[in-house]
PDB file of C-alpha atoms in Angstrom:
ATOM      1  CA  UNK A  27      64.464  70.360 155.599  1.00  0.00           C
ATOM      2  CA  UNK A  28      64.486  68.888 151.844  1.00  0.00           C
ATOM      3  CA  UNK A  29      64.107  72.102 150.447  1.00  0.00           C
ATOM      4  CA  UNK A  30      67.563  73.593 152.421  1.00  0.00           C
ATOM      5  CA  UNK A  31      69.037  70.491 150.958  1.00  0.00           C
ATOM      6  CA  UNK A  32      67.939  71.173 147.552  1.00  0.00           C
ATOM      7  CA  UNK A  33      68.904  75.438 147.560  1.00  0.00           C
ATOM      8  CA  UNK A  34      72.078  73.711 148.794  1.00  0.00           C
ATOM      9  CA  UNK A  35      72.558  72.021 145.731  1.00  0.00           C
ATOM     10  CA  UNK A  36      71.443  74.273 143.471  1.00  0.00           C
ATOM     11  CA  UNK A  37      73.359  77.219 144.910  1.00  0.00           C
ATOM     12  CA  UNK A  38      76.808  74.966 145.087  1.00  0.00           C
ATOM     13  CA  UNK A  39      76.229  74.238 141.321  1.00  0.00           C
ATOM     14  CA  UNK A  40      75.421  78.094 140.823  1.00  0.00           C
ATOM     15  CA  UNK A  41      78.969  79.077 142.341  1.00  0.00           C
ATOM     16  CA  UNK A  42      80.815  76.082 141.668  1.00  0.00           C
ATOM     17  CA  UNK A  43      81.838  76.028 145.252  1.00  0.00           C
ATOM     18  CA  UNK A  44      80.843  74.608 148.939  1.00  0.00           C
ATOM     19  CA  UNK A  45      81.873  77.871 150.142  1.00  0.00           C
ATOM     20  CA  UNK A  46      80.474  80.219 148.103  1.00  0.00           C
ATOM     21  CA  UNK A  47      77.052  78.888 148.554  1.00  0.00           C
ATOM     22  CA  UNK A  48      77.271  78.341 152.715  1.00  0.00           C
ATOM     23  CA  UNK A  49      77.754  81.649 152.378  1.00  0.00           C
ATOM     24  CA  UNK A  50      74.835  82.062 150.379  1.00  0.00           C
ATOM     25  CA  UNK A  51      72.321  80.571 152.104  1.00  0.00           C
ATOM     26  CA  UNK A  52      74.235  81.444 155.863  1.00  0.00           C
ATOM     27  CA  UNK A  53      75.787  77.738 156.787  1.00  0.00           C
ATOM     28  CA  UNK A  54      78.761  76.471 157.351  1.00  0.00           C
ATOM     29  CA  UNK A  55      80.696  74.757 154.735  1.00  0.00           C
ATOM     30  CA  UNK A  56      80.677  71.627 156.231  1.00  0.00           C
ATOM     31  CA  UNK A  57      76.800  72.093 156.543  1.00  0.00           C
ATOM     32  CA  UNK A  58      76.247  72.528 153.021  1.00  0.00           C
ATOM     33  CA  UNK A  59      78.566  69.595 152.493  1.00  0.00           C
ATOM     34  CA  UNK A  60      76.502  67.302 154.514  1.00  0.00           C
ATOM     35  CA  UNK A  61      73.139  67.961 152.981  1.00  0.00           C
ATOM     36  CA  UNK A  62      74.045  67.111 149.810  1.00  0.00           C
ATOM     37  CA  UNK A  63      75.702  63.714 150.966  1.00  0.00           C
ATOM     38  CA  UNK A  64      71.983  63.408 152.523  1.00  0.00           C
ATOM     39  CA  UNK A  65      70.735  63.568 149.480  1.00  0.00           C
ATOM     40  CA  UNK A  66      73.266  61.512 147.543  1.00  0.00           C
ATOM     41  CA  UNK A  67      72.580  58.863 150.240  1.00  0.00           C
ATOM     42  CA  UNK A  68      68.483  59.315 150.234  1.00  0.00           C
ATOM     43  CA  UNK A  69      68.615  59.483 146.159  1.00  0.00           C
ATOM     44  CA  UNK A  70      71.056  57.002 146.126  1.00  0.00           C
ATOM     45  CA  UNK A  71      73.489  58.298 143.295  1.00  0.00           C
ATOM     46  CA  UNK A  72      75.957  60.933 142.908  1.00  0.00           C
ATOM     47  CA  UNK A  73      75.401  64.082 142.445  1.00  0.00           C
ATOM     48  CA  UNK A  74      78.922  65.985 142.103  1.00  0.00           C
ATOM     49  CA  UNK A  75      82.770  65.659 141.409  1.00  0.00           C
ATOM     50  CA  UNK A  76      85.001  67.095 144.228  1.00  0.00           C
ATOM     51  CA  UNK A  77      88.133  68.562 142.477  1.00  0.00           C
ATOM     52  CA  UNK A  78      90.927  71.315 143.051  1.00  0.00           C
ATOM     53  CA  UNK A  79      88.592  74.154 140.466  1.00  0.00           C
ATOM     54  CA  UNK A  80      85.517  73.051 142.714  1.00  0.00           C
ATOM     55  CA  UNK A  81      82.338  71.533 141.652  1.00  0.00           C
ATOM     56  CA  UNK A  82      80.705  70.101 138.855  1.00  0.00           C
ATOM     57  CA  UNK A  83      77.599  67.626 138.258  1.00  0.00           C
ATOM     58  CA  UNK A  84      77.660  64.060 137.383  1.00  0.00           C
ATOM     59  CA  UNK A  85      75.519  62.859 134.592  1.00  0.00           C
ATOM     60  CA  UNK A  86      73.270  61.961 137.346  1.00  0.00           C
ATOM     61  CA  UNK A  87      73.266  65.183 138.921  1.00  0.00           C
ATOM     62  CA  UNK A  88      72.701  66.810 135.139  1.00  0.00           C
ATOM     63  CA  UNK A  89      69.865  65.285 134.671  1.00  0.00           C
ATOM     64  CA  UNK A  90      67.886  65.359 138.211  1.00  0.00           C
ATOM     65  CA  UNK A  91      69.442  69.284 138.891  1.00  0.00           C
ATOM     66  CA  UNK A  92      66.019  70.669 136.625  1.00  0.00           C
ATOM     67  CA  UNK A  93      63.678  69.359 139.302  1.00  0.00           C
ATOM     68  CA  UNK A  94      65.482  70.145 142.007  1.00  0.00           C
ATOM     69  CA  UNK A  95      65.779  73.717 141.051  1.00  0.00           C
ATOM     70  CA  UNK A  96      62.177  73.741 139.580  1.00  0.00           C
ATOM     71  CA  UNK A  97      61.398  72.628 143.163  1.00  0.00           C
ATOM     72  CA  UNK A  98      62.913  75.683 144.602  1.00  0.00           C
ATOM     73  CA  UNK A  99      61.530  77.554 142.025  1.00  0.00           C
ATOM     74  CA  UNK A 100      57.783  76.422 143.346  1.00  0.00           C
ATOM     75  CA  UNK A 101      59.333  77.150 147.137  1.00  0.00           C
ATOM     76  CA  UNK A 102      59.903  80.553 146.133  1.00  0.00           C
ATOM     77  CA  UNK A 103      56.787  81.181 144.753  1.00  0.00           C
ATOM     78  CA  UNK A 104      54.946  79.948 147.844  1.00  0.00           C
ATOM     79  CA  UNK A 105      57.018  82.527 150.467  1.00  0.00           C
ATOM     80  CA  UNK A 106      55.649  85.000 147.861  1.00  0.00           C
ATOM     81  CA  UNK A 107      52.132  84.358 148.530  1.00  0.00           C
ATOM     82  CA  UNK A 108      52.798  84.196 152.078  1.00  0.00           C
ATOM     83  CA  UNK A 109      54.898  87.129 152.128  1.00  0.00           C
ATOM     84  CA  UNK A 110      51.777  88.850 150.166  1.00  0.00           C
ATOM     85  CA  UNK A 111      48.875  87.484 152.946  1.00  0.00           C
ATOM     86  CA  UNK A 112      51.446  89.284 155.744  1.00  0.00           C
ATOM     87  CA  UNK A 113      52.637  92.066 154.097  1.00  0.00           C
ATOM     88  CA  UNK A 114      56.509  92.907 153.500  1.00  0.00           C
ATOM     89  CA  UNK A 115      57.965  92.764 157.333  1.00  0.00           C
ATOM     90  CA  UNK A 116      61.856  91.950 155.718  1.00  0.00           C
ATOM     91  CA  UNK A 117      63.736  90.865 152.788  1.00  0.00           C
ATOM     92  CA  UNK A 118      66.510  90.821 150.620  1.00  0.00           C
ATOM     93  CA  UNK A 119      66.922  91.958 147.217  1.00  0.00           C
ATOM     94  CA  UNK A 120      70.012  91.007 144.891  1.00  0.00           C
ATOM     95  CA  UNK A 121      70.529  93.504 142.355  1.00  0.00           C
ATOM     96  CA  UNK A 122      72.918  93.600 139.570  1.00  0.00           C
ATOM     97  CA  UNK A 123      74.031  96.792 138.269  1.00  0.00           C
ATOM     98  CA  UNK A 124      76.700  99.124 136.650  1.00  0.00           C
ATOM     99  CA  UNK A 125      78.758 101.889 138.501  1.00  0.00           C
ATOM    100  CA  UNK A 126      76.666 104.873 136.930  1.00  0.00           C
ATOM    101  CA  UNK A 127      73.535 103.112 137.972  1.00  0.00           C
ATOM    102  CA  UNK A 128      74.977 102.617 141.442  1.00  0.00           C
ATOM    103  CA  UNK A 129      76.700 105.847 142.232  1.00  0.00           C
ATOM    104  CA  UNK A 130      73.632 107.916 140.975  1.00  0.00           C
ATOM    105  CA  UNK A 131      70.592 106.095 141.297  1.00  0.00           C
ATOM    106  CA  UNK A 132      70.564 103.497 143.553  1.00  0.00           C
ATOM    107  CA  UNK A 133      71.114 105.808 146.459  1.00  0.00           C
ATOM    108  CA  UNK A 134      67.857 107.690 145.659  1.00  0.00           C
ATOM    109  CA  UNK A 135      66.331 104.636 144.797  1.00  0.00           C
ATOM    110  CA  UNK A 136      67.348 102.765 147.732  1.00  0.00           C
ATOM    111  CA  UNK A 137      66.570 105.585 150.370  1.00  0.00           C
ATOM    112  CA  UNK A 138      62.677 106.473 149.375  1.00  0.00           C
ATOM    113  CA  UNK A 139      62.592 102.450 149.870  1.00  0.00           C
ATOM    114  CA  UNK A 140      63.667 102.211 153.058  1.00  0.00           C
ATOM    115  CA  UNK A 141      61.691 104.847 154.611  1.00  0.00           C
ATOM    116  CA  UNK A 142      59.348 102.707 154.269  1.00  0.00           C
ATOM    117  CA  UNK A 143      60.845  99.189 154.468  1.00  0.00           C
ATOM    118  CA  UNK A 144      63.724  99.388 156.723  1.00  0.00           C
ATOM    119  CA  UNK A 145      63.934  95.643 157.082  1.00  0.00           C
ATOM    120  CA  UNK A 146      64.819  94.850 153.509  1.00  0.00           C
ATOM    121  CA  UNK A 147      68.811  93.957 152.789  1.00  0.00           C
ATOM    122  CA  UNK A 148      70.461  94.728 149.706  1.00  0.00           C
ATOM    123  CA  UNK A 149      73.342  92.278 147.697  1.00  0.00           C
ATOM    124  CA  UNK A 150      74.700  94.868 144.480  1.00  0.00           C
ATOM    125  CA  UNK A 151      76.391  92.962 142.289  1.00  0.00           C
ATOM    126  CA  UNK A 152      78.481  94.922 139.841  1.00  0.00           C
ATOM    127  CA  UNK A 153      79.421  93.830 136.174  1.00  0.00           C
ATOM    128  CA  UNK A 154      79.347  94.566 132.579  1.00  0.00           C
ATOM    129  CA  UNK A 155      75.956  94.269 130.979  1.00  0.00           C
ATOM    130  CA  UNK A 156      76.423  90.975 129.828  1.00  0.00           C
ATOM    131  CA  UNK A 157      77.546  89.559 132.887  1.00  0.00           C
ATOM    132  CA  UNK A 158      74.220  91.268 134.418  1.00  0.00           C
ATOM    133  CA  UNK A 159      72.613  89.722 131.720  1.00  0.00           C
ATOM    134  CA  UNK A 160      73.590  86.459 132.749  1.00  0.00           C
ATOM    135  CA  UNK A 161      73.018  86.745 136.563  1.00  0.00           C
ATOM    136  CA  UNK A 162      69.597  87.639 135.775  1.00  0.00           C
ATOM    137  CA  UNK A 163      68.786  84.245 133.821  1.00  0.00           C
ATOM    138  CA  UNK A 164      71.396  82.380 135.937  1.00  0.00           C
ATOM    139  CA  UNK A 165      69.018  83.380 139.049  1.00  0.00           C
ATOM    140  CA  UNK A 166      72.256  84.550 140.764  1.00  0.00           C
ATOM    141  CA  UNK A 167      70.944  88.208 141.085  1.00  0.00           C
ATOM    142  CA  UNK A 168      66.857  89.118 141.384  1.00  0.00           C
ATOM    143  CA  UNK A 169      66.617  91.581 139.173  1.00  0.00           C
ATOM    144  CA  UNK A 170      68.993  94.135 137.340  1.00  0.00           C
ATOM    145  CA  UNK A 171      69.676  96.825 135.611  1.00  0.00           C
ATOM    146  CA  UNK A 172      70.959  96.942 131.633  1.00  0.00           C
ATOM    147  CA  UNK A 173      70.994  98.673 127.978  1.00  0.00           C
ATOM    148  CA  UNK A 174      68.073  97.813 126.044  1.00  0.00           C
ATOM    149  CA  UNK A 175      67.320  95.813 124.282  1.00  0.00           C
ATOM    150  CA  UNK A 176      68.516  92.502 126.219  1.00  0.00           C
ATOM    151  CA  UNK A 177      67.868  88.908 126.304  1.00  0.00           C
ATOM    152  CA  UNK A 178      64.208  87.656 125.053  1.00  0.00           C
ATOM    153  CA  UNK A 179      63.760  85.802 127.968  1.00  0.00           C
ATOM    154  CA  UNK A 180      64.070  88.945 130.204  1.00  0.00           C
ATOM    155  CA  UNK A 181      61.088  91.071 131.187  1.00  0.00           C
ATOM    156  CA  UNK A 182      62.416  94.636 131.427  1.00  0.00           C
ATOM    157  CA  UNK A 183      61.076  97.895 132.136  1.00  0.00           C
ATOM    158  CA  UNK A 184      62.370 100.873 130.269  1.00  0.00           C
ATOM    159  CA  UNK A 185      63.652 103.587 132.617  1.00  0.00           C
ATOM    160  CA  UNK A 186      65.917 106.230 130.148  1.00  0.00           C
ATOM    161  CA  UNK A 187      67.691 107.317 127.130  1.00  0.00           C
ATOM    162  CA  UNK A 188      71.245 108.002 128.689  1.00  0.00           C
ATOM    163  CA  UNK A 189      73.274 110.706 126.118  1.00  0.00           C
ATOM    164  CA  UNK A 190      76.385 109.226 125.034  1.00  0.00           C
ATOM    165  CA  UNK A 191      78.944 112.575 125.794  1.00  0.00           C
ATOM    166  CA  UNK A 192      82.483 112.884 123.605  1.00  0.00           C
ATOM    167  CA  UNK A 193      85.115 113.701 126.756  1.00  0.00           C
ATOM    168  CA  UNK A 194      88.556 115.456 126.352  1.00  0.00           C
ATOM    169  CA  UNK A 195      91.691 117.156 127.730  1.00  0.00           C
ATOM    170  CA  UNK A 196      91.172 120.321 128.720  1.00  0.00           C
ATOM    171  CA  UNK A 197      94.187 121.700 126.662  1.00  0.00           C
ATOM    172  CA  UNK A 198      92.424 119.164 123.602  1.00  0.00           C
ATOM    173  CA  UNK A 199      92.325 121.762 119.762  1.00  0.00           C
ATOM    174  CA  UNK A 200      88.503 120.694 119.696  1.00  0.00           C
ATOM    175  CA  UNK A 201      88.176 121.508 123.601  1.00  0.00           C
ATOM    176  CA  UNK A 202      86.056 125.041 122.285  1.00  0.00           C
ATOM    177  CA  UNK A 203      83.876 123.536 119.402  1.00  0.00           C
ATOM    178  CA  UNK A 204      80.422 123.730 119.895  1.00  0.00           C
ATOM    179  CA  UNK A 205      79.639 120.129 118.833  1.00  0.00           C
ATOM    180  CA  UNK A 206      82.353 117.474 118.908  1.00  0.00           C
ATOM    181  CA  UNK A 207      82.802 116.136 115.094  1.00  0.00           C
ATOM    182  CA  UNK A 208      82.334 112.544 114.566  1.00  0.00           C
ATOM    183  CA  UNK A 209      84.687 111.815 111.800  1.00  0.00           C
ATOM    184  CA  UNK A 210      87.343 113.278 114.689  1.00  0.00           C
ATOM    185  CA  UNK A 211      86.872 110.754 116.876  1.00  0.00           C
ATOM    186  CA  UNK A 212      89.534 108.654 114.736  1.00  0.00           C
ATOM    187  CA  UNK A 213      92.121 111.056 114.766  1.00  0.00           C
ATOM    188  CA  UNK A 214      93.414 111.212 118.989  1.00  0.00           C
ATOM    189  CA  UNK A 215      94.161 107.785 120.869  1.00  0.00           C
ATOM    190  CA  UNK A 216      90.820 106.600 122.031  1.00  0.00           C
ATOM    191  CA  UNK A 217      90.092 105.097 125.902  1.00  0.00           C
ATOM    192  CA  UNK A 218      87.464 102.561 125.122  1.00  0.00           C
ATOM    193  CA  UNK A 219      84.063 101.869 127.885  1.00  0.00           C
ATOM    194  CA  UNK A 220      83.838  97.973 126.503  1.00  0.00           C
ATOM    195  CA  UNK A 221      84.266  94.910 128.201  1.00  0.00           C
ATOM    196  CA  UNK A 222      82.944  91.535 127.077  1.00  0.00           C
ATOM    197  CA  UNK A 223      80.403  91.947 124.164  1.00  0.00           C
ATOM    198  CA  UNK A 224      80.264  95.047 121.977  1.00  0.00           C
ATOM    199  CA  UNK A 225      78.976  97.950 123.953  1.00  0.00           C
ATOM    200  CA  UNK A 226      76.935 101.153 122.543  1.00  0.00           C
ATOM    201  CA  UNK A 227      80.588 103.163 121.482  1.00  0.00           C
ATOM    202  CA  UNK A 228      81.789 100.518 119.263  1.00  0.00           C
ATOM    203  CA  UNK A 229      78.309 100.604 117.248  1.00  0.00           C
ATOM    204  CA  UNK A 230      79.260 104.510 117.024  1.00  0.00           C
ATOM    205  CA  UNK A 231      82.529 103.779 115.314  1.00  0.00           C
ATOM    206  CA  UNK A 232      80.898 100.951 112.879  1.00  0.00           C
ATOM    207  CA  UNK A 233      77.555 103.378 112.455  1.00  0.00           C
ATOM    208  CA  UNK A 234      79.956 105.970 110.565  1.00  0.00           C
ATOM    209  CA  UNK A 235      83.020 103.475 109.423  1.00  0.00           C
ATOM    210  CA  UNK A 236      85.469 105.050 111.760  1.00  0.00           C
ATOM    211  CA  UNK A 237      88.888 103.142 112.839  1.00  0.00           C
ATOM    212  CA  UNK A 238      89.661 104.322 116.755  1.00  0.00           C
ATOM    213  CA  UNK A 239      93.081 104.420 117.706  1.00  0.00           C
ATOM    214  CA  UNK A 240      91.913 102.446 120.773  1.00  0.00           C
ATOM    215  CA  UNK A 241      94.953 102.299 123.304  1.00  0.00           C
ATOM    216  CA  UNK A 242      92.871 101.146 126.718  1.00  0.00           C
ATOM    217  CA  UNK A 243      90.025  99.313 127.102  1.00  0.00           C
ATOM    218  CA  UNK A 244      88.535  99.133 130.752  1.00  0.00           C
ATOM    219  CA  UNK A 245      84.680  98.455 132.205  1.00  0.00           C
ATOM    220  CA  UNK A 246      85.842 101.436 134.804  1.00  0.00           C
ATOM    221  CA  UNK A 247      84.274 105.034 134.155  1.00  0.00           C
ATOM    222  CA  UNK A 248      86.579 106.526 136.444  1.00  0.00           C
ATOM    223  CA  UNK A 249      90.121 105.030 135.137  1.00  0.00           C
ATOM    224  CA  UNK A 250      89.068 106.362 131.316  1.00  0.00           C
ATOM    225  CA  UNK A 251      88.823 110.008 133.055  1.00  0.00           C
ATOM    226  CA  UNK A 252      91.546 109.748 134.618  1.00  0.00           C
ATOM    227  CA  UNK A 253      93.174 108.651 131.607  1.00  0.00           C
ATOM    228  CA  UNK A 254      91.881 111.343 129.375  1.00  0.00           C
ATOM    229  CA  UNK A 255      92.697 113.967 132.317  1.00  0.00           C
ATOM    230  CA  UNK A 256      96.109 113.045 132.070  1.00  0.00           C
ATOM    231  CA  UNK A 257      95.664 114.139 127.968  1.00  0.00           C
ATOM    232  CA  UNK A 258      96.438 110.335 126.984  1.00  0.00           C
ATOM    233  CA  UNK A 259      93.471 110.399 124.442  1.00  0.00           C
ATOM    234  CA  UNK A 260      90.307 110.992 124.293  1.00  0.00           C
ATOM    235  CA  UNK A 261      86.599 108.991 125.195  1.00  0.00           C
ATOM    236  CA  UNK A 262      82.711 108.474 124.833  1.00  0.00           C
ATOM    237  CA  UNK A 263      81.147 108.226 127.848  1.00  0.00           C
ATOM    238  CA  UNK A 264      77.396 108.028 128.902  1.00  0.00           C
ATOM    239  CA  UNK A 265      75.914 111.520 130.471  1.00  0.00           C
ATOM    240  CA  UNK A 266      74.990 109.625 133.374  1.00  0.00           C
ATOM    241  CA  UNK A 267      78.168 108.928 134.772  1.00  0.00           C
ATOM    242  CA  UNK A 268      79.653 112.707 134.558  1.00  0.00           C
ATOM    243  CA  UNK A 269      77.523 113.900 136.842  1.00  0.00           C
ATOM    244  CA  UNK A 270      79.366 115.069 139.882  1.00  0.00           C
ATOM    245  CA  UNK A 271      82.700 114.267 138.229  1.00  0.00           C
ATOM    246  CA  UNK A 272      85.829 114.983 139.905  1.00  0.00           C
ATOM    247  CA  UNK A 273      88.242 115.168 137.219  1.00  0.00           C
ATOM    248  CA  UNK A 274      89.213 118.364 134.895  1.00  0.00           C
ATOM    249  CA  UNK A 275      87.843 117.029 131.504  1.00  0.00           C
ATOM    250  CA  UNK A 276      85.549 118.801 129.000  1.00  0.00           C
ATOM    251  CA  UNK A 277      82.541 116.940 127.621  1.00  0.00           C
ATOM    252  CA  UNK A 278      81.050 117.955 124.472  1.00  0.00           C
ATOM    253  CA  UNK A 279      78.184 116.390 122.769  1.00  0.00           C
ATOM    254  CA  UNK A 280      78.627 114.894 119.425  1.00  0.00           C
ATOM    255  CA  UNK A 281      77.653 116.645 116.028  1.00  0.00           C
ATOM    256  CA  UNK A 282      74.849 113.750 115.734  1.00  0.00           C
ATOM    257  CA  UNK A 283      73.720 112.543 118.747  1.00  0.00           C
ATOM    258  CA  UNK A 284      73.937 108.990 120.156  1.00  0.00           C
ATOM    259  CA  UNK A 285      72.551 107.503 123.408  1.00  0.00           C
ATOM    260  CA  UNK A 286      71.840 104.416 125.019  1.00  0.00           C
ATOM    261  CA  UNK A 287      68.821 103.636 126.528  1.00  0.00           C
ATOM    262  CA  UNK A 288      68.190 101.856 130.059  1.00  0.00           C
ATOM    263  CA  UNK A 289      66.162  99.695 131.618  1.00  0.00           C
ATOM    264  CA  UNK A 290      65.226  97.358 134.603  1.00  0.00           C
ATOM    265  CA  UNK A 291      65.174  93.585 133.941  1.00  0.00           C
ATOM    266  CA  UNK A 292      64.232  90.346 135.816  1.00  0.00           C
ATOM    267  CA  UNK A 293      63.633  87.080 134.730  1.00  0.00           C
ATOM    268  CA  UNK A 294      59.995  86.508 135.971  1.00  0.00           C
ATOM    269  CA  UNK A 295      57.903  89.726 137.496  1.00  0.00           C
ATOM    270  CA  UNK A 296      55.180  87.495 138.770  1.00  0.00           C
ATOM    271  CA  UNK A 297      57.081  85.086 140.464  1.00  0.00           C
ATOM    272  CA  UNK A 298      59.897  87.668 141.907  1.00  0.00           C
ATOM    273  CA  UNK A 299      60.030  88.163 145.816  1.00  0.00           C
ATOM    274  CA  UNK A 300      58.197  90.449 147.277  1.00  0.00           C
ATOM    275  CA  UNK A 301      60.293  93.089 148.309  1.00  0.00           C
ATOM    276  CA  UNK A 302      61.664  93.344 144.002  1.00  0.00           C
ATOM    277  CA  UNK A 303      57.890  93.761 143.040  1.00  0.00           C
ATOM    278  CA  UNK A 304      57.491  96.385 145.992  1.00  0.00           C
ATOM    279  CA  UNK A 305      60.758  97.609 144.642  1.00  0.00           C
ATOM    280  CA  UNK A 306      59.433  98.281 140.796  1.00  0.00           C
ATOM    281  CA  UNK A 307      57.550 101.127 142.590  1.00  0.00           C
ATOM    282  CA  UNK A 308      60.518 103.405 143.461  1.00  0.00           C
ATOM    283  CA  UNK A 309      62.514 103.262 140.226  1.00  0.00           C
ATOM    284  CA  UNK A 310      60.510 106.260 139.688  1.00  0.00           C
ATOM    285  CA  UNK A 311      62.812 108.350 142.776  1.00  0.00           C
ATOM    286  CA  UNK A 312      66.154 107.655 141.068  1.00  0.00           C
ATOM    287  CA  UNK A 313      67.264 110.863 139.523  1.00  0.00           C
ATOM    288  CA  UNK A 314      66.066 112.762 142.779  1.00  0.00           C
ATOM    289  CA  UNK A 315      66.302 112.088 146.497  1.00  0.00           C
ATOM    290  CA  UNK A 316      62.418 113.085 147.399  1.00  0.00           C
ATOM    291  CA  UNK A 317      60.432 112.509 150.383  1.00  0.00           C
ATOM    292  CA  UNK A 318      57.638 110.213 148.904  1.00  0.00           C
ATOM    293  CA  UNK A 319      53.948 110.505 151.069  1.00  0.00           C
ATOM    294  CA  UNK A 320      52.403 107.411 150.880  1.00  0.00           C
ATOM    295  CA  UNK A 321      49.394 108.418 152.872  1.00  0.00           C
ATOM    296  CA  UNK A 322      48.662 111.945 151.469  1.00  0.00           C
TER     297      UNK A 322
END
């Protein structure tokens, strides 16, 4: 019962909320509520400040938080081993990813992994790659996908070198070139993949000291077609994303060629659940729906 008590502090200091982490870790509010007054009681100190933003610690909480996470660290560790004597019966993987990723991988991914573990649930958690970044270290997601390289502290696993693709208006004067020039890519307005930290298309522009008429910035691959459908400008976009587009565009590839390249990530392989170490092994089926044979 101490451990539920201390996941139920550690997850209401990881969302800043009673809420967020009853529903979490499947309790009520006023469950999660009561452990941690069981512990403030047992320990004898408090632990958090109530307020109208949420949560935060108390001096006394910031310093004992480290052991009670590094106890639910050791927790975790132990239902590994367990899980490894019995063999993978259920689970739940938390993933953090990006909508290319999701709409054309995971599906693949996900499907050659259930045929053989049905039982395991899924949480996708979609975000910029910083903010996947920082789930990963945060412990809010298991394991995630991102542009390499990341964070030291992360152990990745390299997976592709995605082509970065130049897209335009069909009725665009550069719509029939064979290779899209890069000192162009100043010239037209400019719908900008970025969000958060700079992203692989602004180290284009600063590679070859080009000024983009930028007019829209968004994190959403499917607004900036839109947008350049409508002929409002013109974009970069990684190859992965126009697959299976539905929007009139025309991609060209640029004169020199730029690409980013990605890869898995988690904090710690060896002490990951089960069911992320089982899923390592199907990262292979993402870019096409086979039937794996496990037994041939």
């Amino acid at each position: 019962m101490n451990i539920q008590k201390y996941l139920a502090l550690v997850k209401t200091v990881e969302y800043g909320s009673f809420t967020k982490a009853a529903e979490a870790l499947n309790y009520s509010q006023s469950g999660i509520s009561r452990m941690i007054n069981d512990l403030e009681t047992e320990w004898k100190v408090s632990l958090l400040e109530r307020g109208r933003s949420g949560v935060s610690l108390t001096s006394e909480g910031l310093l004992l938080l480290p052991f009670a996470q590094n106890v639910c660290h050791e927790y975790q560790k132990l239902q590994t081993q367990i899980d490894e004597l019995h063999g993978l019966q259920s689970g739940f993987i938390r993933i953090g990813t990006f909508s290319s990723v999701a709409t054309h991988w995971l599906p693949n991914i996900i499907k050659a992994f259930q045929k053989v573990f049905p039982n395991v649930d899924y949480e996708l958690l979609l975000g910029d790659y910083t903010e996947i970044e920082g789930w990963i270290l945060e412990g809010r997601v298991d394991c995630g996908f991102l542009r390499l390289p990341t964070h030291p502290k992360l152990e990745t696993i390299f997976l592709e070198q995605d082509k970065l693709l130049v897209i335009l208006p069909e009725d665009h004067s550069l719509a029939g070139c064979d290779r899209f020039p890069v000192g162009a890519l100043g010239e037209d307005p400019f719908m900008l993949l970025e969000k958060g930290a700079k992203a692989e298309i602004s180290e284009i522009f600063e590679r070859y000291n080009i000024t983009p008429k930028v007019q829209f910035t968004t994190w959403d691959d499917y607004a900036i077609m839109s947008m350049v459908e409508s002929g409002l400008g013109i974009s970069i976009l990684p190859e992965l994303i126009l697959k299976r587009i539905p929007y009139r565009i025309v991609v060209k590839e640029l004169e020199v060629p730029a690409y980013r390249k990605i890869g898995f990530a988690m904090k710690d392989k060896d002490s990951a659940p089960l069911a992320v170490k089982r899923f390592i092994d199907y990262l292979q089926y993402r870019s096409n729906p086979v039937n794996p044979c496990f037994n041939c």
